[in-house]
Amino acid sequence: MSKPVLNVGLIGYQFMGKAHSNAYRQANRFFDLPAEINMHTICGRNEAAVTNAAKTYGWKNVETDWRKVVANPEIDIIDVSTPGNTHAEIAIAAAKAGKAVWCEKPIGNTLPEAKAMLDAVLEAKVPHAVFHNYRKAPAVALVKKMIEEGKLGTIYHFRAVYLQDWIADPNFPLVWRLQKEIAGSGTHGDINAHIIDLARHLVGEFDGVWGLLHTFIKKRPLAGEIDDKLGAKASDQMGDVTVDDAAMFMARFKNGALGTFEASRFAVGRKNKNSFEINGSKGSVVFNLEKMNELEYYNNEDPSDLHGFRLIQATEGNHPYAGHYWPVGHIIGYEHTFVNLVADAVTNMVAGKAISPDFVDGYENQRVLDAVEQSSEKRTWVKL
Ligand code: SOE
């Protein structure tokens, strides 16, 4: 019997559009999914650019008006991969049109936007997902399994950094990610969102936070044409940076664990270091995206003369996701976290089950982001 076909409409074609396109193209090739993914339509305002993206990434149709994609009765899933200030409008319209809504993180630029998006998908009873892709790294999924199996015991600490340096040059232009009215925030919503998601996924819900958001460079050259790797041409006029360059906070979880979080785009030398350490009563783990197939594990129950961090390479056939790709030891990469997420999302959507992560996760993530921003503004502890 032939499988059902899921027609995807992708809104956005830059960095995340590229990563999602690759995932839609590959998921059926590496996973035996209950449906075939059809790369139906890609949409973007610049007709020449989005037509080129369609050719390059393998989309059948091109649109320049997202409303037409949402209104198209052939489309089953709307993927929102646009800048943050357009997420809510597109996602809410898609939900009202009865489409599944899969959205990049953070789902909204504000807490009210995130709440409206969650309400819309719940009211419409449509499948919903958020592209917090790092949950789907085999080594991270192994940590989740270890914690569920009690291998780390009572969790005391979650310690995470997400460090980049792509704007440490003061001459780097004022791209949309540095403009509050488009991006909502800077490193905070962009990459703190990821380590907040990992904390919620692995440790639990937040009880309270104390934050500090900071902008190092206040003015930058206005941006000209942008590319799909976070960059753009610089003009000779200057403009105000209206978002944070670095965002740090400490947290208490409802289960009593403590957390520290640091996101920066000025960690010179760190290109995309998403790393966490979890300390529990029975042991500790360390994940580092720079070595994403590896997990450092300290088992406190080892005999004392064998105590020490061991290195687990999460490429065994029985490690989460790893068996879908290559023989043991043949590592996978950043792009496979999106393939894994799409595979899980298709599987759960066809089964009528909630997708992990979904808009509930997106909204809870936004509650933490918002609390940290409030804390930084008021210089006080904020309870959730
Ligand atoms: C830029 O910081 C960025 O592209 C983020 O927006 C992504 O979510 C992250 O996975 C990689 O870096």
mmCIF file of C-alpha atoms and ligand atoms in Angstrom:
data_model
loop_
_atom_site.group_PDB
_atom_site.id
_atom_site.type_symbol
_atom_site.label_atom_id
_atom_site.label_comp_id
_atom_site.label_asym_id
_atom_site.label_seq_id
_atom_site.Cartn_x
_atom_site.Cartn_y
_atom_site.Cartn_z
ATOM 1 C CA MET A 1 0.000 0.000 0.000
ATOM 2 C CA SER A 2 1.456 3.439 -0.973
ATOM 3 C CA LYS A 3 2.244 5.839 1.828
ATOM 4 C CA PRO A 4 0.357 9.111 2.328
ATOM 5 C CA VAL A 5 2.142 12.185 0.970
ATOM 6 C CA LEU A 6 2.777 15.282 3.103
ATOM 7 C CA ASN A 7 3.081 18.429 0.985
ATOM 8 C CA VAL A 8 5.339 21.014 2.645
ATOM 9 C CA GLY A 9 5.207 24.773 2.093
ATOM 10 C CA LEU A 10 8.432 26.394 3.317
ATOM 11 C CA ILE A 11 8.288 30.116 4.054
ATOM 12 C CA GLY A 12 11.862 31.403 4.042
ATOM 13 C CA TYR A 13 14.949 30.331 2.115
ATOM 14 C CA GLN A 14 18.029 31.659 3.885
ATOM 15 C CA PHE A 15 20.055 29.710 6.506
ATOM 16 C CA MET A 16 17.187 27.843 8.171
ATOM 17 C CA GLY A 17 15.394 27.448 4.843
ATOM 18 C CA LYS A 18 18.513 25.726 3.550
ATOM 19 C CA ALA A 19 18.822 23.480 6.634
ATOM 20 C CA HIS A 20 15.122 22.540 6.565
ATOM 21 C CA SER A 21 15.181 21.901 2.784
ATOM 22 C CA ASN A 22 18.028 19.436 3.304
ATOM 23 C CA ALA A 23 16.064 17.717 6.066
ATOM 24 C CA TYR A 24 12.910 17.370 3.933
ATOM 25 C CA ARG A 25 15.014 16.001 1.077
ATOM 26 C CA GLN A 26 16.864 13.454 3.228
ATOM 27 C CA ALA A 27 14.398 12.258 5.886
ATOM 28 C CA ASN A 28 12.685 9.609 3.710
ATOM 29 C CA ARG A 29 16.090 8.387 2.528
ATOM 30 C CA PHE A 30 17.426 7.601 6.010
ATOM 31 C CA PHE A 31 14.241 6.801 7.934
ATOM 32 C CA ASP A 32 11.390 4.415 7.061
ATOM 33 C CA LEU A 33 8.689 7.041 7.627
ATOM 34 C CA PRO A 34 4.899 6.505 7.544
ATOM 35 C CA ALA A 35 4.551 9.233 4.898
ATOM 36 C CA GLU A 36 6.435 10.589 1.910
ATOM 37 C CA ILE A 37 7.597 14.213 2.230
ATOM 38 C CA ASN A 38 6.902 16.251 -0.907
ATOM 39 C CA MET A 39 8.872 19.497 -1.239
ATOM 40 C CA HIS A 40 5.851 21.243 -2.741
ATOM 41 C CA THR A 41 6.473 25.029 -2.495
ATOM 42 C CA ILE A 42 9.191 27.364 -1.250
ATOM 43 C CA CYS A 43 8.269 30.997 -0.628
ATOM 44 C CA GLY A 44 10.222 34.232 -0.353
ATOM 45 C CA ARG A 45 9.723 37.891 -1.224
ATOM 46 C CA ASN A 46 12.616 38.081 -3.704
ATOM 47 C CA GLU A 47 11.425 36.108 -6.738
ATOM 48 C CA ALA A 48 14.867 35.660 -8.308
ATOM 49 C CA ALA A 49 16.439 34.503 -5.032
ATOM 50 C CA VAL A 50 13.654 32.110 -4.089
ATOM 51 C CA THR A 51 13.526 30.700 -7.631
ATOM 52 C CA ASN A 52 17.244 29.981 -7.343
ATOM 53 C CA ALA A 53 16.675 28.414 -3.915
ATOM 54 C CA ALA A 54 13.954 26.167 -5.366
ATOM 55 C CA LYS A 55 16.331 24.945 -8.067
ATOM 56 C CA THR A 56 19.249 24.497 -5.653
ATOM 57 C CA TYR A 57 17.332 22.795 -2.828
ATOM 58 C CA GLY A 58 14.784 20.796 -4.875
ATOM 59 C CA TRP A 59 11.417 22.513 -4.435
ATOM 60 C CA LYS A 60 8.728 21.949 -7.092
ATOM 61 C CA ASN A 61 6.969 25.326 -6.904
ATOM 62 C CA VAL A 62 7.852 28.912 -6.017
ATOM 63 C CA GLU A 63 5.704 31.580 -4.381
ATOM 64 C CA THR A 64 6.451 35.170 -3.332
ATOM 65 C CA ASP A 65 3.299 35.620 -1.207
ATOM 66 C CA TRP A 66 3.123 33.358 1.885
ATOM 67 C CA ARG A 67 -0.670 33.900 2.052
ATOM 68 C CA LYS A 68 -1.066 31.964 -1.213
ATOM 69 C CA VAL A 69 0.930 29.037 0.207
ATOM 70 C CA VAL A 70 -1.230 29.030 3.356
ATOM 71 C CA ALA A 71 -4.399 29.168 1.199
ATOM 72 C CA ASN A 72 -3.242 26.355 -1.122
ATOM 73 C CA PRO A 73 -5.457 23.295 -0.412
ATOM 74 C CA GLU A 74 -2.641 20.967 -1.523
ATOM 75 C CA ILE A 75 -0.347 22.095 1.329
ATOM 76 C CA ASP A 76 -0.348 20.007 4.532
ATOM 77 C CA ILE A 77 2.523 21.581 6.520
ATOM 78 C CA ILE A 78 3.574 25.234 6.724
ATOM 79 C CA ASP A 79 7.205 25.608 7.799
ATOM 80 C CA VAL A 80 7.892 29.095 9.185
ATOM 81 C CA SER A 81 11.589 29.849 8.638
ATOM 82 C CA THR A 82 11.416 33.625 8.339
ATOM 83 C CA PRO A 83 12.770 36.350 10.642
ATOM 84 C CA GLY A 84 11.032 36.406 14.028
ATOM 85 C CA ASN A 85 8.758 39.408 13.434
ATOM 86 C CA THR A 86 6.739 37.431 10.860
ATOM 87 C CA HIS A 87 6.386 34.126 12.747
ATOM 88 C CA ALA A 88 3.139 34.917 14.548
ATOM 89 C CA GLU A 89 1.177 36.261 11.564
ATOM 90 C CA ILE A 90 2.153 33.340 9.330
ATOM 91 C CA ALA A 91 1.733 30.626 11.984
ATOM 92 C CA ILE A 92 -1.680 31.874 13.148
ATOM 93 C CA ALA A 93 -2.965 32.160 9.567
ATOM 94 C CA ALA A 94 -1.654 28.657 8.797
ATOM 95 C CA ALA A 95 -3.339 27.201 11.874
ATOM 96 C CA LYS A 96 -6.630 28.880 10.954
ATOM 97 C CA ALA A 97 -6.265 27.363 7.473
ATOM 98 C CA GLY A 98 -5.978 23.914 9.079
ATOM 99 C CA LYS A 99 -2.317 23.403 8.242
ATOM 100 C CA ALA A 100 0.278 21.758 10.463
ATOM 101 C CA VAL A 101 2.614 24.529 11.655
ATOM 102 C CA TRP A 102 6.313 23.833 12.108
ATOM 103 C CA CYS A 103 8.183 26.957 13.209
ATOM 104 C CA GLU A 104 11.774 28.034 13.848
ATOM 105 C CA LYS A 105 12.786 29.094 17.334
ATOM 106 C CA PRO A 106 11.943 31.163 19.220
ATOM 107 C CA ILE A 107 8.369 30.870 18.047
ATOM 108 C CA GLY A 108 7.549 34.532 18.729
ATOM 109 C CA ASN A 109 9.398 37.776 19.364
ATOM 110 C CA THR A 110 7.361 38.354 22.517
ATOM 111 C CA LEU A 111 5.492 36.326 25.129
ATOM 112 C CA PRO A 112 2.076 37.552 23.921
ATOM 113 C CA GLU A 113 2.962 36.501 20.364
ATOM 114 C CA ALA A 114 4.015 33.046 21.566
ATOM 115 C CA LYS A 115 0.773 32.685 23.567
ATOM 116 C CA ALA A 116 -1.328 33.708 20.551
ATOM 117 C CA MET A 117 0.501 31.159 18.389
ATOM 118 C CA LEU A 118 -0.015 28.393 20.950
ATOM 119 C CA ASP A 119 -3.699 29.297 21.327
ATOM 120 C CA ALA A 120 -4.127 29.264 17.529
ATOM 121 C CA VAL A 121 -2.697 25.761 16.995
ATOM 122 C CA LEU A 122 -4.583 24.348 19.996
ATOM 123 C CA GLU A 123 -7.867 25.900 18.854
ATOM 124 C CA ALA A 124 -7.346 24.668 15.278
ATOM 125 C CA LYS A 125 -6.262 21.233 16.560
ATOM 126 C CA VAL A 126 -3.389 21.148 14.042
ATOM 127 C CA PRO A 127 0.016 19.466 14.526
ATOM 128 C CA HIS A 128 2.685 21.897 15.722
ATOM 129 C CA ALA A 129 6.462 21.707 16.119
ATOM 130 C CA VAL A 130 9.444 23.948 16.924
ATOM 131 C CA PHE A 131 12.889 23.499 15.378
ATOM 132 C CA HIS A 132 14.849 23.124 18.594
ATOM 133 C CA ASN A 133 17.089 20.772 16.640
ATOM 134 C CA TYR A 134 19.796 20.125 19.263
ATOM 135 C CA ARG A 135 17.477 17.782 21.183
ATOM 136 C CA LYS A 136 17.910 15.455 18.196
ATOM 137 C CA ALA A 137 21.703 15.110 18.345
ATOM 138 C CA PRO A 138 22.369 11.436 19.202
ATOM 139 C CA ALA A 139 24.573 12.364 22.176
ATOM 140 C CA VAL A 140 21.884 14.705 23.581
ATOM 141 C CA ALA A 141 19.165 12.093 23.073
ATOM 142 C CA LEU A 142 21.459 9.634 24.924
ATOM 143 C CA VAL A 143 21.643 12.081 27.867
ATOM 144 C CA LYS A 144 17.842 12.222 27.910
ATOM 145 C CA LYS A 145 17.727 8.393 28.024
ATOM 146 C CA MET A 146 20.384 8.239 30.762
ATOM 147 C CA ILE A 147 18.477 10.727 32.951
ATOM 148 C CA GLU A 148 15.171 8.877 32.397
ATOM 149 C CA GLU A 149 16.901 5.633 33.407
ATOM 150 C CA GLY A 150 18.223 7.287 36.589
ATOM 151 C CA LYS A 151 21.850 6.963 35.590
ATOM 152 C CA LEU A 152 22.680 10.488 36.792
ATOM 153 C CA GLY A 153 20.570 10.274 39.945
ATOM 154 C CA THR A 154 19.318 13.543 41.478
ATOM 155 C CA ILE A 155 20.259 16.452 39.219
ATOM 156 C CA TYR A 156 22.105 19.252 41.029
ATOM 157 C CA HIS A 157 23.488 21.446 38.241
ATOM 158 C CA PHE A 158 22.782 22.316 34.600
ATOM 159 C CA ARG A 159 25.607 24.539 33.313
ATOM 160 C CA ALA A 160 25.399 25.708 29.680
ATOM 161 C CA VAL A 161 27.059 28.068 27.267
ATOM 162 C CA TYR A 162 26.168 28.912 23.691
ATOM 163 C CA LEU A 163 29.098 30.891 22.280
ATOM 164 C CA GLN A 164 29.627 32.474 18.862
ATOM 165 C CA ASP A 165 31.792 35.317 17.585
ATOM 166 C CA TRP A 166 30.350 36.237 14.172
ATOM 167 C CA ILE A 167 29.672 39.874 15.156
ATOM 168 C CA ALA A 168 32.736 40.547 17.340
ATOM 169 C CA ASP A 169 34.054 42.747 14.481
ATOM 170 C CA PRO A 170 32.541 46.214 15.075
ATOM 171 C CA ASN A 171 32.390 46.667 11.287
ATOM 172 C CA PHE A 172 30.009 43.703 10.920
ATOM 173 C CA PRO A 173 26.834 45.252 9.493
ATOM 174 C CA LEU A 174 23.510 45.768 11.215
ATOM 175 C CA VAL A 175 21.746 42.625 9.927
ATOM 176 C CA TRP A 176 18.153 41.812 10.898
ATOM 177 C CA ARG A 177 19.303 39.641 13.847
ATOM 178 C CA LEU A 178 20.667 42.846 15.454
ATOM 179 C CA GLN A 179 17.399 44.775 15.128
ATOM 180 C CA LYS A 180 14.854 44.320 17.941
ATOM 181 C CA GLU A 181 11.832 45.142 15.768
ATOM 182 C CA ILE A 182 12.741 42.188 13.477
ATOM 183 C CA ALA A 183 14.558 39.684 15.701
ATOM 184 C CA GLY A 184 12.892 40.432 19.052
ATOM 185 C CA SER A 185 16.232 40.094 20.863
ATOM 186 C CA GLY A 186 19.846 39.242 20.085
ATOM 187 C CA THR A 187 21.791 36.273 21.489
ATOM 188 C CA HIS A 188 19.049 35.856 24.097
ATOM 189 C CA GLY A 189 16.190 34.728 21.840
ATOM 190 C CA ASP A 190 18.485 33.348 19.176
ATOM 191 C CA ILE A 191 20.809 31.026 21.099
ATOM 192 C CA ASN A 192 19.923 31.229 24.807
ATOM 193 C CA ALA A 193 16.605 29.832 23.530
ATOM 194 C CA HIS A 194 18.433 26.653 22.528
ATOM 195 C CA ILE A 195 20.110 26.022 25.894
ATOM 196 C CA ILE A 196 16.875 26.911 27.686
ATOM 197 C CA ASP A 197 15.131 24.267 25.570
ATOM 198 C CA LEU A 198 17.818 21.694 26.385
ATOM 199 C CA ALA A 199 17.485 22.535 30.097
ATOM 200 C CA ARG A 200 13.704 22.103 30.008
ATOM 201 C CA HIS A 201 14.024 18.892 27.982
ATOM 202 C CA LEU A 202 16.719 17.324 30.181
ATOM 203 C CA VAL A 203 16.280 18.793 33.686
ATOM 204 C CA GLY A 204 12.759 20.265 33.968
ATOM 205 C CA GLU A 205 10.777 23.467 34.340
ATOM 206 C CA PHE A 206 12.207 26.747 35.647
ATOM 207 C CA ASP A 207 11.198 28.205 39.023
ATOM 208 C CA GLY A 208 13.055 31.542 38.864
ATOM 209 C CA VAL A 209 15.834 33.449 37.067
ATOM 210 C CA TRP A 210 18.249 36.350 37.503
ATOM 211 C CA GLY A 211 19.560 37.763 34.225
ATOM 212 C CA LEU A 212 21.928 40.231 32.608
ATOM 213 C CA LEU A 213 21.661 41.294 28.969
ATOM 214 C CA HIS A 214 24.403 43.485 27.522
ATOM 215 C CA THR A 215 25.310 45.194 24.225
ATOM 216 C CA PHE A 216 29.026 45.742 23.583
ATOM 217 C CA ILE A 217 28.843 47.547 20.223
ATOM 218 C CA LYS A 218 26.051 50.147 20.111
ATOM 219 C CA LYS A 219 26.337 51.309 16.467
ATOM 220 C CA ARG A 220 27.149 49.387 13.259
ATOM 221 C CA PRO A 221 27.219 50.029 9.483
ATOM 222 C CA LEU A 222 23.755 49.532 7.942
ATOM 223 C CA ALA A 223 23.458 46.201 6.105
ATOM 224 C CA GLY A 224 23.229 45.792 2.350
ATOM 225 C CA GLU A 225 22.472 42.488 0.580
ATOM 226 C CA ILE A 226 22.402 39.533 3.006
ATOM 227 C CA ASP A 227 23.687 35.983 2.423
ATOM 228 C CA ASP A 228 22.590 32.579 3.822
ATOM 229 C CA LYS A 229 25.431 32.405 6.319
ATOM 230 C CA LEU A 230 24.441 35.169 8.744
ATOM 231 C CA GLY A 231 26.471 37.743 6.752
ATOM 232 C CA ALA A 232 25.743 40.872 4.624
ATOM 233 C CA LYS A 233 27.478 43.722 2.747
ATOM 234 C CA ALA A 234 28.206 46.813 4.926
ATOM 235 C CA SER A 235 27.111 50.298 3.811
ATOM 236 C CA ASP A 236 28.850 53.546 4.855
ATOM 237 C CA GLN A 237 25.933 54.753 7.012
ATOM 238 C CA MET A 238 25.679 53.765 10.697
ATOM 239 C CA GLY A 239 22.664 52.535 12.651
ATOM 240 C CA ASP A 240 21.806 51.673 16.268
ATOM 241 C CA VAL A 241 22.116 48.108 17.552
ATOM 242 C CA THR A 242 18.883 47.480 19.492
ATOM 243 C CA VAL A 243 19.496 43.967 20.846
ATOM 244 C CA ASP A 244 21.801 42.208 23.307
ATOM 245 C CA ASP A 245 25.248 40.965 22.230
ATOM 246 C CA ALA A 246 25.489 38.737 25.281
ATOM 247 C CA ALA A 247 22.884 37.338 27.673
ATOM 248 C CA MET A 248 23.675 35.527 30.936
ATOM 249 C CA PHE A 249 21.445 34.258 33.699
ATOM 250 C CA MET A 250 21.261 31.941 36.666
ATOM 251 C CA ALA A 251 18.225 29.851 37.434
ATOM 252 C CA ARG A 252 16.553 27.588 39.949
ATOM 253 C CA PHE A 253 14.500 24.688 38.559
ATOM 254 C CA LYS A 254 11.253 23.547 40.164
ATOM 255 C CA ASN A 255 12.942 20.248 41.060
ATOM 256 C CA GLY A 256 15.612 22.115 43.079
ATOM 257 C CA ALA A 257 18.457 21.914 40.581
ATOM 258 C CA LEU A 258 20.449 25.071 39.825
ATOM 259 C CA GLY A 259 21.377 26.382 36.385
ATOM 260 C CA THR A 260 23.780 28.856 34.794
ATOM 261 C CA PHE A 261 23.368 30.037 31.210
ATOM 262 C CA GLU A 262 25.682 32.145 29.026
ATOM 263 C CA ALA A 263 25.002 33.161 25.434
ATOM 264 C CA SER A 264 27.370 35.454 23.551
ATOM 265 C CA ARG A 265 28.233 36.484 20.029
ATOM 266 C CA PHE A 266 31.507 37.969 21.314
ATOM 267 C CA ALA A 267 33.184 34.784 22.529
ATOM 268 C CA VAL A 268 36.063 35.304 20.093
ATOM 269 C CA GLY A 269 37.283 31.945 18.806
ATOM 270 C CA ARG A 270 34.029 30.129 19.546
ATOM 271 C CA LYS A 271 32.104 29.710 16.250
ATOM 272 C CA ASN A 272 29.046 27.765 17.425
ATOM 273 C CA LYS A 273 29.858 26.238 20.805
ATOM 274 C CA ASN A 274 26.655 24.920 22.293
ATOM 275 C CA SER A 275 27.820 23.010 25.363
ATOM 276 C CA PHE A 276 26.330 21.835 28.649
ATOM 277 C CA GLU A 277 27.413 19.915 31.736
ATOM 278 C CA ILE A 278 24.951 18.156 34.033
ATOM 279 C CA ASN A 279 26.025 17.093 37.531
ATOM 280 C CA GLY A 280 23.929 14.528 39.334
ATOM 281 C CA SER A 281 24.264 12.427 42.480
ATOM 282 C CA LYS A 282 25.245 9.346 40.463
ATOM 283 C CA GLY A 283 27.369 11.034 37.818
ATOM 284 C CA SER A 284 27.915 13.803 35.299
ATOM 285 C CA VAL A 285 27.799 14.308 31.533
ATOM 286 C CA VAL A 286 29.310 16.912 29.227
ATOM 287 C CA PHE A 287 28.031 17.646 25.681
ATOM 288 C CA ASN A 288 29.826 19.996 23.269
ATOM 289 C CA LEU A 289 28.426 20.659 19.796
ATOM 290 C CA GLU A 290 32.005 21.257 18.601
ATOM 291 C CA LYS A 291 32.425 17.485 19.134
ATOM 292 C CA MET A 292 28.739 16.645 18.723
ATOM 293 C CA ASN A 293 29.113 12.837 18.361
ATOM 294 C CA GLU A 294 30.871 12.554 21.728
ATOM 295 C CA LEU A 295 29.604 12.550 25.297
ATOM 296 C CA GLU A 296 31.835 12.749 28.351
ATOM 297 C CA TYR A 297 30.421 10.607 31.151
ATOM 298 C CA TYR A 298 31.550 10.324 34.769
ATOM 299 C CA ASN A 299 29.946 7.418 36.617
ATOM 300 C CA ASN A 300 30.137 8.093 40.328
ATOM 301 C CA GLU A 301 29.407 4.433 40.960
ATOM 302 C CA ASP A 302 32.568 3.220 39.236
ATOM 303 C CA PRO A 303 35.125 1.704 41.642
ATOM 304 C CA SER A 304 37.176 4.594 43.049
ATOM 305 C CA ASP A 305 40.386 3.455 41.312
ATOM 306 C CA LEU A 306 38.543 3.701 37.977
ATOM 307 C CA HIS A 307 36.912 7.088 38.610
ATOM 308 C CA GLY A 308 37.210 9.506 35.705
ATOM 309 C CA PHE A 309 35.361 10.955 32.720
ATOM 310 C CA ARG A 310 35.076 8.448 29.893
ATOM 311 C CA LEU A 311 34.317 9.348 26.278
ATOM 312 C CA ILE A 312 31.229 7.798 24.706
ATOM 313 C CA GLN A 313 31.022 8.101 20.904
ATOM 314 C CA ALA A 314 27.283 8.175 20.180
ATOM 315 C CA THR A 315 27.546 6.372 16.846
ATOM 316 C CA GLU A 316 26.585 2.843 17.887
ATOM 317 C CA GLY A 317 23.575 1.310 16.151
ATOM 318 C CA ASN A 318 21.659 1.406 19.437
ATOM 319 C CA HIS A 319 22.358 5.081 20.106
ATOM 320 C CA PRO A 320 19.358 7.312 19.293
ATOM 321 C CA TYR A 321 19.163 8.115 15.543
ATOM 322 C CA ALA A 322 22.773 6.949 14.888
ATOM 323 C CA GLY A 323 21.715 3.583 13.466
ATOM 324 C CA HIS A 324 19.829 5.309 10.626
ATOM 325 C CA TYR A 325 23.030 6.588 9.068
ATOM 326 C CA TRP A 326 26.395 4.822 9.001
ATOM 327 C CA PRO A 327 28.323 1.967 10.643
ATOM 328 C CA VAL A 328 29.668 2.661 14.155
ATOM 329 C CA GLY A 329 32.337 5.372 14.283
ATOM 330 C CA HIS A 330 31.183 7.118 11.094
ATOM 331 C CA ILE A 331 30.039 10.390 12.608
ATOM 332 C CA ILE A 332 27.128 12.630 11.615
ATOM 333 C CA GLY A 333 26.763 16.420 11.624
ATOM 334 C CA TYR A 334 24.749 19.534 12.395
ATOM 335 C CA GLU A 335 22.468 18.986 9.401
ATOM 336 C CA HIS A 336 21.414 15.552 10.689
ATOM 337 C CA THR A 337 19.849 17.102 13.803
ATOM 338 C CA PHE A 338 17.278 18.668 11.443
ATOM 339 C CA VAL A 339 16.810 15.403 9.508
ATOM 340 C CA ASN A 340 16.184 13.622 12.829
ATOM 341 C CA LEU A 341 13.718 16.289 13.948
ATOM 342 C CA VAL A 342 11.765 16.101 10.664
ATOM 343 C CA ALA A 343 11.717 12.298 10.836
ATOM 344 C CA ASP A 344 10.324 12.371 14.387
ATOM 345 C CA ALA A 345 7.829 15.094 13.482
ATOM 346 C CA VAL A 346 6.472 13.180 10.463
ATOM 347 C CA THR A 347 6.246 9.959 12.490
ATOM 348 C CA ASN A 348 4.352 11.582 15.363
ATOM 349 C CA MET A 349 2.143 13.702 13.110
ATOM 350 C CA VAL A 350 0.955 10.658 11.132
ATOM 351 C CA ALA A 351 0.418 8.774 14.410
ATOM 352 C CA GLY A 352 -1.628 11.677 15.773
ATOM 353 C CA LYS A 353 0.837 12.122 18.651
ATOM 354 C CA ALA A 354 2.350 15.347 20.016
ATOM 355 C CA ILE A 355 5.615 16.349 18.354
ATOM 356 C CA SER A 356 8.695 16.976 20.537
ATOM 357 C CA PRO A 357 9.340 19.896 20.715
ATOM 358 C CA ASP A 358 6.030 21.620 20.016
ATOM 359 C CA PHE A 359 4.405 25.016 20.572
ATOM 360 C CA VAL A 360 3.887 24.226 24.263
ATOM 361 C CA ASP A 361 7.685 23.964 24.480
ATOM 362 C CA GLY A 362 7.969 27.113 22.387
ATOM 363 C CA TYR A 363 5.662 29.025 24.726
ATOM 364 C CA GLU A 364 7.368 27.751 27.894
ATOM 365 C CA ASN A 365 10.704 28.703 26.323
ATOM 366 C CA GLN A 366 9.389 32.207 25.682
ATOM 367 C CA ARG A 367 8.252 32.454 29.360
ATOM 368 C CA VAL A 368 11.846 31.901 30.447
ATOM 369 C CA LEU A 369 13.226 34.328 27.837
ATOM 370 C CA ASP A 370 10.740 36.958 28.990
ATOM 371 C CA ALA A 371 11.484 36.429 32.693
ATOM 372 C CA VAL A 372 15.218 36.842 32.075
ATOM 373 C CA GLU A 373 14.622 40.075 30.129
ATOM 374 C CA GLN A 374 12.416 41.384 32.960
ATOM 375 C CA SER A 375 15.090 40.415 35.495
ATOM 376 C CA SER A 376 17.811 42.199 33.539
ATOM 377 C CA GLU A 377 15.691 45.361 33.205
ATOM 378 C CA LYS A 378 14.591 45.416 36.872
ATOM 379 C CA ARG A 379 17.854 43.978 38.274
ATOM 380 C CA THR A 380 15.906 41.540 40.395
ATOM 381 C CA TRP A 381 15.049 37.844 40.737
ATOM 382 C CA VAL A 382 11.988 36.895 38.639
ATOM 383 C CA LYS A 383 9.860 33.881 39.487
ATOM 384 C CA LEU A 384 8.059 32.011 36.683
HETATM 385 C C1 SOE B 1 22.591 32.030 14.542
HETATM 386 O O1 SOE B 1 22.922 32.277 15.847
HETATM 387 C C2 SOE B 1 22.129 30.593 14.401
HETATM 388 O O2 SOE B 1 21.853 30.381 13.042
HETATM 389 C C3 SOE B 1 20.851 30.335 15.181
HETATM 390 O O3 SOE B 1 19.777 31.149 14.709
HETATM 391 C C4 SOE B 1 20.478 28.856 15.042
HETATM 392 O O4 SOE B 1 19.291 28.564 15.778
HETATM 393 C C5 SOE B 1 21.643 28.020 15.579
HETATM 394 O O5 SOE B 1 21.350 26.639 15.483
HETATM 395 C C6 SOE B 1 22.909 28.325 14.802
HETATM 396 O O6 SOE B 1 23.184 29.752 14.854
#
